[in-house]
mmCIF file of C-alpha atoms in Angstrom:
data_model
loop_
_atom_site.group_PDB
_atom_site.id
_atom_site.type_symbol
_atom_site.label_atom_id
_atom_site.label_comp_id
_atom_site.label_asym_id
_atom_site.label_seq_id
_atom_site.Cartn_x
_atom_site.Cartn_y
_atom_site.Cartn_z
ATOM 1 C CA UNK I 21 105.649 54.532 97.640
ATOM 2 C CA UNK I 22 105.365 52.278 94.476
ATOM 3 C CA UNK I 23 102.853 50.259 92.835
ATOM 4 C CA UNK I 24 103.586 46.425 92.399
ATOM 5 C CA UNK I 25 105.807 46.476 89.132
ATOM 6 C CA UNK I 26 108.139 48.317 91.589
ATOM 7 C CA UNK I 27 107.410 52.134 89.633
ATOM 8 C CA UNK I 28 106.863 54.735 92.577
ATOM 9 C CA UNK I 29 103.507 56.057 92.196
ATOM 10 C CA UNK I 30 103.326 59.240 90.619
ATOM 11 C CA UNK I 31 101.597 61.047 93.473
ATOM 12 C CA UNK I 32 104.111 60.316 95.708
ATOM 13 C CA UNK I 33 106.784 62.074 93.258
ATOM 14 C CA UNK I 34 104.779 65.402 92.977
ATOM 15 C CA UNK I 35 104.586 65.888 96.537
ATOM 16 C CA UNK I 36 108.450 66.264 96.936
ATOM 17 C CA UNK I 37 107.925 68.687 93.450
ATOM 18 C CA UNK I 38 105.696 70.904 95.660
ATOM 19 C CA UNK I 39 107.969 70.658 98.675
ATOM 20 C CA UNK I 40 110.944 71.458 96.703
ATOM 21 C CA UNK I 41 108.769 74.327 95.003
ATOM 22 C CA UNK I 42 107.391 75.505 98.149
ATOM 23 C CA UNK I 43 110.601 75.884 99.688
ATOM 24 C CA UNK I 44 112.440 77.961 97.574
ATOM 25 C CA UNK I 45 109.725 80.094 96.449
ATOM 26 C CA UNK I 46 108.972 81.169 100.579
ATOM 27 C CA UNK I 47 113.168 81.697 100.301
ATOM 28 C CA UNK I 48 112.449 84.268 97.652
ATOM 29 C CA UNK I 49 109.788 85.861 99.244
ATOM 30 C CA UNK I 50 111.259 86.053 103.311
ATOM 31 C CA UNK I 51 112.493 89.544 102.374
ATOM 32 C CA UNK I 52 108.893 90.768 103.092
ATOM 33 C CA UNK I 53 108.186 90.068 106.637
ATOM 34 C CA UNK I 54 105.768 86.619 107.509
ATOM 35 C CA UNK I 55 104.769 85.453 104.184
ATOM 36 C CA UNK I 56 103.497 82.233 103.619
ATOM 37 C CA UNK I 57 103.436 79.711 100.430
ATOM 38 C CA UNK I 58 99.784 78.939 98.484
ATOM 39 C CA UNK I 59 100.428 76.712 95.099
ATOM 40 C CA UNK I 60 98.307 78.183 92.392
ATOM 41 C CA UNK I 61 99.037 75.406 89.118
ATOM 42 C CA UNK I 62 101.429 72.775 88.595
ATOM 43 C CA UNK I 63 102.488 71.098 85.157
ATOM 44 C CA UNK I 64 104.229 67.910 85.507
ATOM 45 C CA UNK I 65 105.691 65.128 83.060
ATOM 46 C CA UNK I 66 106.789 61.994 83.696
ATOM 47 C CA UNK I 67 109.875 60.933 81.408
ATOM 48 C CA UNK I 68 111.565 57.891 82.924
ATOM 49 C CA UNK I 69 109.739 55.503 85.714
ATOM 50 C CA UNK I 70 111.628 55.537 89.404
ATOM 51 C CA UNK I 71 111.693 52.442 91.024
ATOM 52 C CA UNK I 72 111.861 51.249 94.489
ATOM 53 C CA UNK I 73 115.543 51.406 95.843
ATOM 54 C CA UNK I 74 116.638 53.883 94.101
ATOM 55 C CA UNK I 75 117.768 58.101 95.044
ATOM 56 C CA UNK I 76 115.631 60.872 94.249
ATOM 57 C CA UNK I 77 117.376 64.448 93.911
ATOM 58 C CA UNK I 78 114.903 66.926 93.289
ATOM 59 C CA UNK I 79 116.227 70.276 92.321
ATOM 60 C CA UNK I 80 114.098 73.640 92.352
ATOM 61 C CA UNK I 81 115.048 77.110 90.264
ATOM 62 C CA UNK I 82 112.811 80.582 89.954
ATOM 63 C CA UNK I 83 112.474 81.004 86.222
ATOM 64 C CA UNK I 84 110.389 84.127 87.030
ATOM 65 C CA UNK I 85 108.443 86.832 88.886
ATOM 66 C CA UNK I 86 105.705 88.775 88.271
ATOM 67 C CA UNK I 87 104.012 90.992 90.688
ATOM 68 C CA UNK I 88 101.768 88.970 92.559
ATOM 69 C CA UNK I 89 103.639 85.413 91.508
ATOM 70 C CA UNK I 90 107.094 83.011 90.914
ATOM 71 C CA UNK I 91 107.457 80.635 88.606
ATOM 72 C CA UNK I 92 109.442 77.551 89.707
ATOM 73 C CA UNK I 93 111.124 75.045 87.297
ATOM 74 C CA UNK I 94 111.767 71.608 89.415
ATOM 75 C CA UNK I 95 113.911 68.280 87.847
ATOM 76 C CA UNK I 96 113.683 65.043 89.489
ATOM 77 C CA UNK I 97 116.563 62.704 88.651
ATOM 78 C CA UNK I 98 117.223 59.206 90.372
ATOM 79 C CA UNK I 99 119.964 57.415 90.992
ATOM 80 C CA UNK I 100 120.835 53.420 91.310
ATOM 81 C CA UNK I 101 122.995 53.419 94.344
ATOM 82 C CA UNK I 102 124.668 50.827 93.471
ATOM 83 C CA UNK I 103 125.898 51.823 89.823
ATOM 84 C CA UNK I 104 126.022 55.318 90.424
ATOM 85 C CA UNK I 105 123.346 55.495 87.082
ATOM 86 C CA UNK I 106 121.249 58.179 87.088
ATOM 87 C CA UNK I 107 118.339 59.799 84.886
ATOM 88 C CA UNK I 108 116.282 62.637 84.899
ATOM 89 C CA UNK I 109 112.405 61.341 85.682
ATOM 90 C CA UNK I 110 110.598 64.619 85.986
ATOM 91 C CA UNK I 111 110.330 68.121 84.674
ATOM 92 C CA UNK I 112 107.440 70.492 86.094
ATOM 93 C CA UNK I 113 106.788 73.672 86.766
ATOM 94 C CA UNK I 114 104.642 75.307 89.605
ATOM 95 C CA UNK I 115 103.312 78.784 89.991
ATOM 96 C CA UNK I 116 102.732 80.317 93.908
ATOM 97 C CA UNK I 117 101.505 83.254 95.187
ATOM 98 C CA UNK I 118 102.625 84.745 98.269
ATOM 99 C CA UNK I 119 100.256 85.133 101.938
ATOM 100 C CA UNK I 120 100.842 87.306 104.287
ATOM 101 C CA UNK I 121 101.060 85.707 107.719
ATOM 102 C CA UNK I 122 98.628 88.135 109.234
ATOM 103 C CA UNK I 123 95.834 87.829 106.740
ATOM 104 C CA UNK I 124 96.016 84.828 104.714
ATOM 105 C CA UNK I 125 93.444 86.342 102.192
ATOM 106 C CA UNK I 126 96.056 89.394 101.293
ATOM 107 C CA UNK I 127 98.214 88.519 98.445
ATOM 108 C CA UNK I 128 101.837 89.892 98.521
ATOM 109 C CA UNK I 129 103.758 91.519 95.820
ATOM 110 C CA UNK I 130 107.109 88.914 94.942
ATOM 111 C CA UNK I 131 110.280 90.708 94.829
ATOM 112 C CA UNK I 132 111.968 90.509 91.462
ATOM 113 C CA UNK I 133 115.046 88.435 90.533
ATOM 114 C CA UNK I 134 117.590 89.506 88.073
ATOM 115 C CA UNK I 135 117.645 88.026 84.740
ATOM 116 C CA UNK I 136 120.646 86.746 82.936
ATOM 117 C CA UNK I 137 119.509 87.330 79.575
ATOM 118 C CA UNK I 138 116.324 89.711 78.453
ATOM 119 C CA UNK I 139 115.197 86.558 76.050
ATOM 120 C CA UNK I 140 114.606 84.749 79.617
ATOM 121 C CA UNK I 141 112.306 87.143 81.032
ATOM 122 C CA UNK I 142 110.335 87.611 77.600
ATOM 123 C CA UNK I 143 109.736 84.076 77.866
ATOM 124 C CA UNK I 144 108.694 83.479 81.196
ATOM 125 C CA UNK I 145 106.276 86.178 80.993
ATOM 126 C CA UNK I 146 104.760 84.361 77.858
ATOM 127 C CA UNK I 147 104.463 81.302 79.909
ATOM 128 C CA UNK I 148 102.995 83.214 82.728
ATOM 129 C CA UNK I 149 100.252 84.628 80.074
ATOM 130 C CA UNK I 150 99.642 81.279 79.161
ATOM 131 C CA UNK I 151 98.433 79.550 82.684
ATOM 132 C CA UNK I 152 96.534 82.932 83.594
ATOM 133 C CA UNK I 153 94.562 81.979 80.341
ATOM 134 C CA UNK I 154 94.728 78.232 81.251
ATOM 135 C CA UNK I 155 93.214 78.970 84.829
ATOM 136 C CA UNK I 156 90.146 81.234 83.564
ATOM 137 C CA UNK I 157 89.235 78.406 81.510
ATOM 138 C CA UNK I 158 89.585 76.089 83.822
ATOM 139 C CA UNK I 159 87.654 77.770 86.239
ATOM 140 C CA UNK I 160 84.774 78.128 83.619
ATOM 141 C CA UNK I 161 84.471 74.719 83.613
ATOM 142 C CA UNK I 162 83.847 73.914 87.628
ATOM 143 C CA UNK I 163 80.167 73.709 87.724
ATOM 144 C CA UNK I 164 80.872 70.185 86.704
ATOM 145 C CA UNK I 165 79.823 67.470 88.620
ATOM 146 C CA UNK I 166 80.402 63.641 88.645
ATOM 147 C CA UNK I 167 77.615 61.462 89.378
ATOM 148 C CA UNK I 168 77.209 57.594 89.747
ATOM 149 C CA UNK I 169 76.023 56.235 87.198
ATOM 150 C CA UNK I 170 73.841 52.484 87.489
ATOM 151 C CA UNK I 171 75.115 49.201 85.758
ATOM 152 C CA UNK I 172 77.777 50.927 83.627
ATOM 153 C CA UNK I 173 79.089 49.230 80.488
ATOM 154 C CA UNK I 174 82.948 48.372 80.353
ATOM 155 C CA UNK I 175 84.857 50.969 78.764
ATOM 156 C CA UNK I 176 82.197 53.408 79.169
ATOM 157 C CA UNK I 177 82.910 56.849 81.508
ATOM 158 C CA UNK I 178 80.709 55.657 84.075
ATOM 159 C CA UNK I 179 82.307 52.256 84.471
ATOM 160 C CA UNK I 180 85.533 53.514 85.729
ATOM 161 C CA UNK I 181 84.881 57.128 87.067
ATOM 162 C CA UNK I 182 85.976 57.102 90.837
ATOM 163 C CA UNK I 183 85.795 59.405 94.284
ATOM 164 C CA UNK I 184 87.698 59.453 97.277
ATOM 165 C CA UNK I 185 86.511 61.178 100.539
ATOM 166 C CA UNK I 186 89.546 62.474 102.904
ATOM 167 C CA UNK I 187 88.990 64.283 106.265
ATOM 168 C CA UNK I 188 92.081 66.943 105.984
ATOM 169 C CA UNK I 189 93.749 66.729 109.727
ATOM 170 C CA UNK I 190 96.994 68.369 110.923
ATOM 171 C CA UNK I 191 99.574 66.353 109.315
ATOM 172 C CA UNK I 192 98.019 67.621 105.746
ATOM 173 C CA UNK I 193 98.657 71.335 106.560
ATOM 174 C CA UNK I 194 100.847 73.969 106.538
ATOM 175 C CA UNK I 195 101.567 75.745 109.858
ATOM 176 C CA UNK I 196 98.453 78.005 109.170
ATOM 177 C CA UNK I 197 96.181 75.370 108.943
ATOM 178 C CA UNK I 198 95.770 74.634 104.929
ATOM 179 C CA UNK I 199 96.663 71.653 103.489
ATOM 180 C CA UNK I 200 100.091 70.994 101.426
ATOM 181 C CA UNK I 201 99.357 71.438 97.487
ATOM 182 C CA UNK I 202 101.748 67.879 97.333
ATOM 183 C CA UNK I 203 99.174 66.571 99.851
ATOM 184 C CA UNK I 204 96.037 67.230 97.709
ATOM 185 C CA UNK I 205 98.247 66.304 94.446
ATOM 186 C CA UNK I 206 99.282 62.738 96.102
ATOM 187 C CA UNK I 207 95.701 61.622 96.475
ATOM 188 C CA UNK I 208 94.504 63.143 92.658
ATOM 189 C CA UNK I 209 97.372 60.942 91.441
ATOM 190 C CA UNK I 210 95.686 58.571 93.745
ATOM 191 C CA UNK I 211 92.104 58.452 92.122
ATOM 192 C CA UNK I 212 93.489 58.984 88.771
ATOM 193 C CA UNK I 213 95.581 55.671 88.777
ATOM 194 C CA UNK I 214 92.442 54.212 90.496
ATOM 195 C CA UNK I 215 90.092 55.100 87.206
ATOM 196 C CA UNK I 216 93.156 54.044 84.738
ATOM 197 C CA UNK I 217 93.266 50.921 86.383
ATOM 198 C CA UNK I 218 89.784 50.147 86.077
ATOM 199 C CA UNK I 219 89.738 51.069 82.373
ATOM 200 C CA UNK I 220 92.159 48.775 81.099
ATOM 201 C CA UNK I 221 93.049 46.634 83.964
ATOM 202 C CA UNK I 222 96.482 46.428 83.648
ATOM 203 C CA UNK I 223 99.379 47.685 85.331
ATOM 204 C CA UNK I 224 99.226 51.707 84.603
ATOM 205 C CA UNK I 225 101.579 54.592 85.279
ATOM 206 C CA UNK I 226 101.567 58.490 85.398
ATOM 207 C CA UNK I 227 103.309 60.003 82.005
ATOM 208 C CA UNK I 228 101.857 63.777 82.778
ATOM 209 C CA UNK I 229 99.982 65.954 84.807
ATOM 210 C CA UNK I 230 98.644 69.008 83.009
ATOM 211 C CA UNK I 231 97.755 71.681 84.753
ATOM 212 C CA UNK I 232 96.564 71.328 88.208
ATOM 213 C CA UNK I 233 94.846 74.381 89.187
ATOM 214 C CA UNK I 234 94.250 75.484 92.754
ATOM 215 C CA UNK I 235 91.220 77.491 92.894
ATOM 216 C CA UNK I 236 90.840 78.053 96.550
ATOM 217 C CA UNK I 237 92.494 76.672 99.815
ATOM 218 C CA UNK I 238 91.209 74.028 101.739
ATOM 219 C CA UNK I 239 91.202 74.246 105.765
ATOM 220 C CA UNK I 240 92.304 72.102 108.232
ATOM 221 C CA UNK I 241 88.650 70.202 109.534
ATOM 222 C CA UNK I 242 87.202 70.005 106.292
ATOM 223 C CA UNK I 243 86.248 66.854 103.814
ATOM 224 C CA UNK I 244 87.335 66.353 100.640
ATOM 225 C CA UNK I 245 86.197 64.716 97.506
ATOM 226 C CA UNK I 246 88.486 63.912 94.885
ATOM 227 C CA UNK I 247 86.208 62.886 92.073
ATOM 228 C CA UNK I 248 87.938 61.264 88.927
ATOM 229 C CA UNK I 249 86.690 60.133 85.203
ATOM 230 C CA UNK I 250 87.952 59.401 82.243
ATOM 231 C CA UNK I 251 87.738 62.077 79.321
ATOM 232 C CA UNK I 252 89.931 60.349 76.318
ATOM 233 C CA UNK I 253 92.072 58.045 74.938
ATOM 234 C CA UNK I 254 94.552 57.717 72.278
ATOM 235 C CA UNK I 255 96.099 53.486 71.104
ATOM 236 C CA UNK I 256 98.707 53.989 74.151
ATOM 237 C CA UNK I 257 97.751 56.631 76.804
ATOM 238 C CA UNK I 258 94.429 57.684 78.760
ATOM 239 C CA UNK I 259 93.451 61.604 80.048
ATOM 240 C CA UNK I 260 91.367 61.066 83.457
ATOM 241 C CA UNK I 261 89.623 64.872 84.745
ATOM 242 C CA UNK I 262 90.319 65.064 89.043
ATOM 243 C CA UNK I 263 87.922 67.473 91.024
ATOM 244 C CA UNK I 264 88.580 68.490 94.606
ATOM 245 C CA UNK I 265 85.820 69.568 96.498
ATOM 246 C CA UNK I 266 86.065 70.901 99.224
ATOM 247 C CA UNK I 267 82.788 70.444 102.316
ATOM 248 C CA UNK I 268 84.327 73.487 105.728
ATOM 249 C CA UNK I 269 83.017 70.689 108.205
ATOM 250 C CA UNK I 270 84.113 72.874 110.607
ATOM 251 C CA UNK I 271 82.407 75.910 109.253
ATOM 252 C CA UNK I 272 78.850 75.918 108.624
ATOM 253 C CA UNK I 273 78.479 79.337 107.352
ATOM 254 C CA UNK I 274 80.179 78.183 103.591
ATOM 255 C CA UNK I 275 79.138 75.946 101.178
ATOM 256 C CA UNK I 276 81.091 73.240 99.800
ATOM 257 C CA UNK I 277 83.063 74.783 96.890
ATOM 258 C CA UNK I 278 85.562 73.406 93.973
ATOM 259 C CA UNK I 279 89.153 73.471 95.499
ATOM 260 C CA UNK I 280 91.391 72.112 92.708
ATOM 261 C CA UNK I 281 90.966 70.774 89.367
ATOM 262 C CA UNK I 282 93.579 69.037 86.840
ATOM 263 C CA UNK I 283 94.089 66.616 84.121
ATOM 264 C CA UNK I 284 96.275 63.628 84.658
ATOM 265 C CA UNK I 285 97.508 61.136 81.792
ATOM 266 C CA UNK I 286 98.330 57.265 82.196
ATOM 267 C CA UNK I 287 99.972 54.973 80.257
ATOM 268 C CA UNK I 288 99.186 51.055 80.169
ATOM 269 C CA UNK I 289 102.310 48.490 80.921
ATOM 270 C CA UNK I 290 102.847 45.262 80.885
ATOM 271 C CA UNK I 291 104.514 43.032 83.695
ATOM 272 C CA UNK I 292 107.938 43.627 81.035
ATOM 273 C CA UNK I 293 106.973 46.973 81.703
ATOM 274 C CA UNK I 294 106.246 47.609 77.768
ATOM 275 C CA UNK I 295 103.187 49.641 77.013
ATOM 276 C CA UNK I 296 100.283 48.157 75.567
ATOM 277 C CA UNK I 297 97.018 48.986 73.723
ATOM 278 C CA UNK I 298 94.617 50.463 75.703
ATOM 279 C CA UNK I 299 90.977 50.064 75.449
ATOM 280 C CA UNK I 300 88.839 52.997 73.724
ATOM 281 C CA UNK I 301 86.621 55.088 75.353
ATOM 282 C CA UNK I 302 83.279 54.594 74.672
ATOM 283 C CA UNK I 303 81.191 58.016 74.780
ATOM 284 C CA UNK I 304 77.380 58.023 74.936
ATOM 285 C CA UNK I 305 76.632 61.583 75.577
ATOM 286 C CA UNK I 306 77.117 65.020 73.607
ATOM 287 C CA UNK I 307 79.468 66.585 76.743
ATOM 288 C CA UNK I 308 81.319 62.964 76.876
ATOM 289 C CA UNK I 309 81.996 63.547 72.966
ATOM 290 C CA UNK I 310 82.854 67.140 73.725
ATOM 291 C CA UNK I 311 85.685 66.297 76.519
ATOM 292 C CA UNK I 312 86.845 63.956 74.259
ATOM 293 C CA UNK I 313 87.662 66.059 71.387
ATOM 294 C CA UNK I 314 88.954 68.780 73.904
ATOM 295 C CA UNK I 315 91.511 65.882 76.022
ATOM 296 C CA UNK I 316 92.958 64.949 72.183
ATOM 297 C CA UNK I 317 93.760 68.252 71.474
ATOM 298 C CA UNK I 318 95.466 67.957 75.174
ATOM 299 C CA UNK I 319 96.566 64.896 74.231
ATOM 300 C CA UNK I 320 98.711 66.558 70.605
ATOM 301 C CA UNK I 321 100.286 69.273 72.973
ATOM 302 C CA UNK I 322 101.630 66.879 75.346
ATOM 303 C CA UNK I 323 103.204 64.831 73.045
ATOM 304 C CA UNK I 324 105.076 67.430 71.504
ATOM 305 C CA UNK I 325 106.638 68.863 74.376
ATOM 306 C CA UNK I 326 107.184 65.203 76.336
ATOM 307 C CA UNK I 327 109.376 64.423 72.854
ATOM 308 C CA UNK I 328 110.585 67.554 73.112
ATOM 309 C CA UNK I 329 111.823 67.258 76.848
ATOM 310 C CA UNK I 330 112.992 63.354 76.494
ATOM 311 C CA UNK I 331 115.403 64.545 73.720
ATOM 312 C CA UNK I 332 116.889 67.284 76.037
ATOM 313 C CA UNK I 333 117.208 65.227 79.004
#
């Protein structure tokens, strides 16, 4: 569960998110008979490392509805058990859709929750504006590809870019035979620490996830790529791009097709746990130059809203 300064690995943290999300969003929506639960984005940060011994409490609320979708705010706090300290860790929040049982390709209208305040719903329809736009533009950008390159240079995007191939059996799925969003999100943490690792060779850690999007589902049988690189860095943190392709091995009638897609960013530490410099990345092409300008604007957001959510917690 942890890496070996002790820090559990980020990947294994968002999988009990998406449980916890999945859960209570497929509560909301059993008043329509036989639904089922499909993630559709995720936004994670990371505000205080857990470490190995300690509780995790993981808490879920619907924020809100629209017709076709529920918004679910999750906080992770730990606790020592043996000082009774605890902390908040993590803040995200997940979108779903719901399935029907009887034709996983029909999407279900969400039955609406009351509101305490009319400021509450304004908002969460802003924020539900907001990923609709983030998701077309992701999806815009999914003809990308990443290839290997020869004899990279250090520090270059080639030199650490990384895939992982996964053959998505039973225990990955849901009980209609698609696999977990916290399954797929576990190993993107996976290849993302992987390609922060090999940047600056130290000891790295997730501080945010922004924006996974889940494009399609992925079926039980078929064989994933997870395909990572690195798209920018600032004096202390690094933005590594995670593709999910999907290959139906089981079904030769589709082509392989992009599953999920998602930025994750890492932060260098030394064995003190401190953070330390990390190495700038070198870009030699004009798209290189282009993600890099487009993960610092990323990279301004983030930062605002991770000092804005450490302050609160």
């Amino acid at each position: 569960d942890a890496n070996v300064a002790g820090n559990v690995h980020g990947g294994t943290i968002l999988k009990m998110i998406e449980e916890a999300g999945a859960i209570i969003s497929t509560r909301h929506c059993n008043s329509q008979a036989g639904v089922s639960r499909c993630p559709s984005a995720c936004q994670a940060l990371f505000l205080s490392p857990m470490c190995i011994g300690e509780g995790a409490n993981v808490s879920a609320e619907i924020t809100y509805t629209s017709r076709h979708s529920v918004e679910v705010q999750v906080n992770v706090m730990s606790e020592n058990i043996l000082t009774g300290a605890k902390k908040v860790t993590n803040k995200a929040t997940l979108w779903y859709v719901p399935l029907s049982l009887k034709n996983v390709n029909k999407v279900l209208e969400v039955p609406p929750i009351q509101y305490a305040r009319k400021e509450q719903e304004d908002e969460g329809k802003k924020r539900y504006e907001e990923q609709k736009l983030d998701r077309l533009e992701t999806k815009q950008r999914n003809g990308d590809m990443i290839y290997p390159i020869i004899n990279p240079e250090p520090h270059t995007v080639g030199y650490s870019q990384s895939s992982l191939i996964h053959l998505v059996g039973p225990s990955d799925c849901t009980l209609l035979g698609f696999v977990h969003g916290g399954v797929t999100m576990k190993l993107m943490d996976e290849v993302a620490g992987i390609v922060a690792a090999r940047h600056c060779k130290t000891n790295i850690v997730t501080a945010s996830v922004d924006a996974i999007n889940f494009h399609e589902k992925i079926k039980k049988g078929s064989v994933i790529t997870i395909s990572g690189r690195m798209t920018f860095t600032s004096n202390k943190s690094m933005e590594i791009e995670v593709f999910v392709d999907a290959d139906p091995f089981v079904d030769e009638s589709r082509e392989r097709y992009r599953a999920v897609s998602a930025f994750f960013t890492y932060v260098s530490l030394s064995k003190e746990g401190k953070p330390l410099p990390v190495p700038q990345l070198l870009t030699e092409t004009e798209d290189e130059k282009r993600r890099f300008e487009e993960g610092k604007g990323r990279y301004l957001q983030t930062k605002a809203k991770r000092q804005a959510e450490v302050q609160q917690a």
